[in-house]
Amino acid sequence: MTENITLDKGLSGQDFTGNSKGGGYTVAVPSWDEESLVGSLSGTVSDINFVVTAGNLVITGNSAVFALNNSGTITNMNLDIKAGITEKSETEDCYFAGLVHENNGTIEGCTLQVELDASGDAVKDSFISALCAVNNGTVNDRTVTEGSFTNADTMDIAGIAAQNNARVVISNCVTHANIKQAPARHDWSINSAGKATVHTRPVSDC
């Protein structure tokens, strides 16, 4: 990139296999919808800023702001998200993530500013996480900045990942976000965590 740009819409979930260096410039997406900016990322994206704003979105399936799936490398990305989210999935569990839904690659040196107000329909389990919903890869040196917050009712909240699976690494991550889960239903079990709501591997130096 050689200058800041503004996108009227997202990138329509296109797959990306190349090498993109943002040069520290910013991509503004003032009217993001449910579809991820990138579908499947198998290349490299580095040194770029995204500022994403959305109104009250209705999420009916797994979703993430930047990429639905990552098997490549994301480094030195700053992602600023402001959104209201309503989850309505009656057939399967639903996950929403700020950066990627499923990480099978490497995420390193990224900073997130997250301001999310979320509500679920309490039919199926639903999860919201700042970085990724499911981590099968490597996450290192990631920060959720001060002033970030996630407010939810029946959507479970994780500061890093909803699920951190076996044989993977999360390290050197800091979460300053204010996390609040306040379900109106008295029979709903709260499940919120600063790091991961479910993890089968240690999370180190966080």
Short mmCIF file of N, CA and C in Angstrom, two decimals, residues 1 16 19 22 25 43 46 55 74-75 87 97 102 112 120-121 126 131 135 154 160 162 168:
data_model
loop_
_atom_site.label_atom_id
_atom_site.label_comp_id
_atom_site.label_asym_id
_atom_site.label_seq_id
_atom_site.Cartn_x
_atom_site.Cartn_y
_atom_site.Cartn_z
N MET A 1 0.82 -1.19 0.00
CA MET A 1 0.00 0.00 0.00
C MET A 1 0.86 1.25 0.00
N PHE A 16 -7.07 -15.13 -0.05
CA PHE A 16 -5.83 -14.40 -0.32
C PHE A 16 -4.65 -15.33 -0.13
N ASN A 19 1.37 -12.00 -0.75
CA ASN A 19 2.14 -11.35 0.30
C ASN A 19 1.81 -9.86 0.27
N GLY A 22 1.44 -3.66 4.26
CA GLY A 22 0.62 -2.46 4.30
C GLY A 22 1.39 -1.17 4.46
N TYR A 25 -0.07 1.80 6.57
CA TYR A 25 -1.24 2.56 6.17
C TYR A 25 -2.52 1.91 6.71
N GLY A 43 -1.62 -16.75 2.64
CA GLY A 43 -0.44 -15.95 2.38
C GLY A 43 0.03 -15.21 3.61
N SER A 46 0.99 -8.08 6.57
CA SER A 46 1.81 -7.48 7.62
C SER A 46 1.74 -5.95 7.54
N GLY A 55 -23.00 -1.28 12.46
CA GLY A 55 -24.16 -1.04 13.30
C GLY A 55 -24.53 -2.30 14.04
N ILE A 74 -0.04 -13.60 9.87
CA ILE A 74 -0.51 -12.23 10.10
C ILE A 74 0.43 -11.60 11.12
N THR A 75 1.11 -10.52 10.74
CA THR A 75 2.06 -9.88 11.64
C THR A 75 1.86 -8.36 11.65
N GLU A 87 -26.65 -12.35 18.00
CA GLU A 87 -26.49 -13.74 17.49
C GLU A 87 -27.84 -14.42 17.44
N ALA A 97 -15.43 -13.72 16.14
CA ALA A 97 -14.08 -13.32 16.56
C ALA A 97 -13.68 -12.02 15.88
N GLU A 102 -10.93 -19.26 12.61
CA GLU A 102 -10.09 -20.42 12.92
C GLU A 102 -8.66 -20.15 12.48
N LEU A 112 -5.25 -5.06 19.06
CA LEU A 112 -6.68 -4.91 18.82
C LEU A 112 -7.28 -3.90 19.77
N GLY A 120 -27.10 -12.70 22.60
CA GLY A 120 -27.43 -13.98 21.98
C GLY A 120 -28.89 -14.30 22.16
N ASP A 121 -29.37 -15.29 21.38
CA ASP A 121 -30.78 -15.65 21.49
C ASP A 121 -31.00 -16.80 22.47
N SER A 126 -23.14 -19.81 22.16
CA SER A 126 -22.49 -18.82 21.30
C SER A 126 -21.31 -18.21 22.03
N LEU A 131 -9.64 -12.19 19.59
CA LEU A 131 -8.64 -12.57 18.57
C LEU A 131 -9.17 -13.64 17.63
N ASN A 135 -8.27 -21.72 18.02
CA ASN A 135 -6.84 -21.62 17.74
C ASN A 135 -6.21 -22.99 17.65
N THR A 154 -25.95 -13.72 26.83
CA THR A 154 -25.79 -15.18 26.77
C THR A 154 -24.70 -15.61 25.81
N ILE A 160 -8.79 -13.91 24.36
CA ILE A 160 -7.90 -14.33 23.28
C ILE A 160 -8.61 -15.30 22.34
N ALA A 162 -11.74 -18.56 22.07
CA ALA A 162 -12.79 -19.36 22.71
C ALA A 162 -12.29 -20.78 22.97
N VAL A 168 -0.71 -26.46 20.34
CA VAL A 168 -0.61 -25.10 19.83
C VAL A 168 -0.06 -24.19 20.92
#
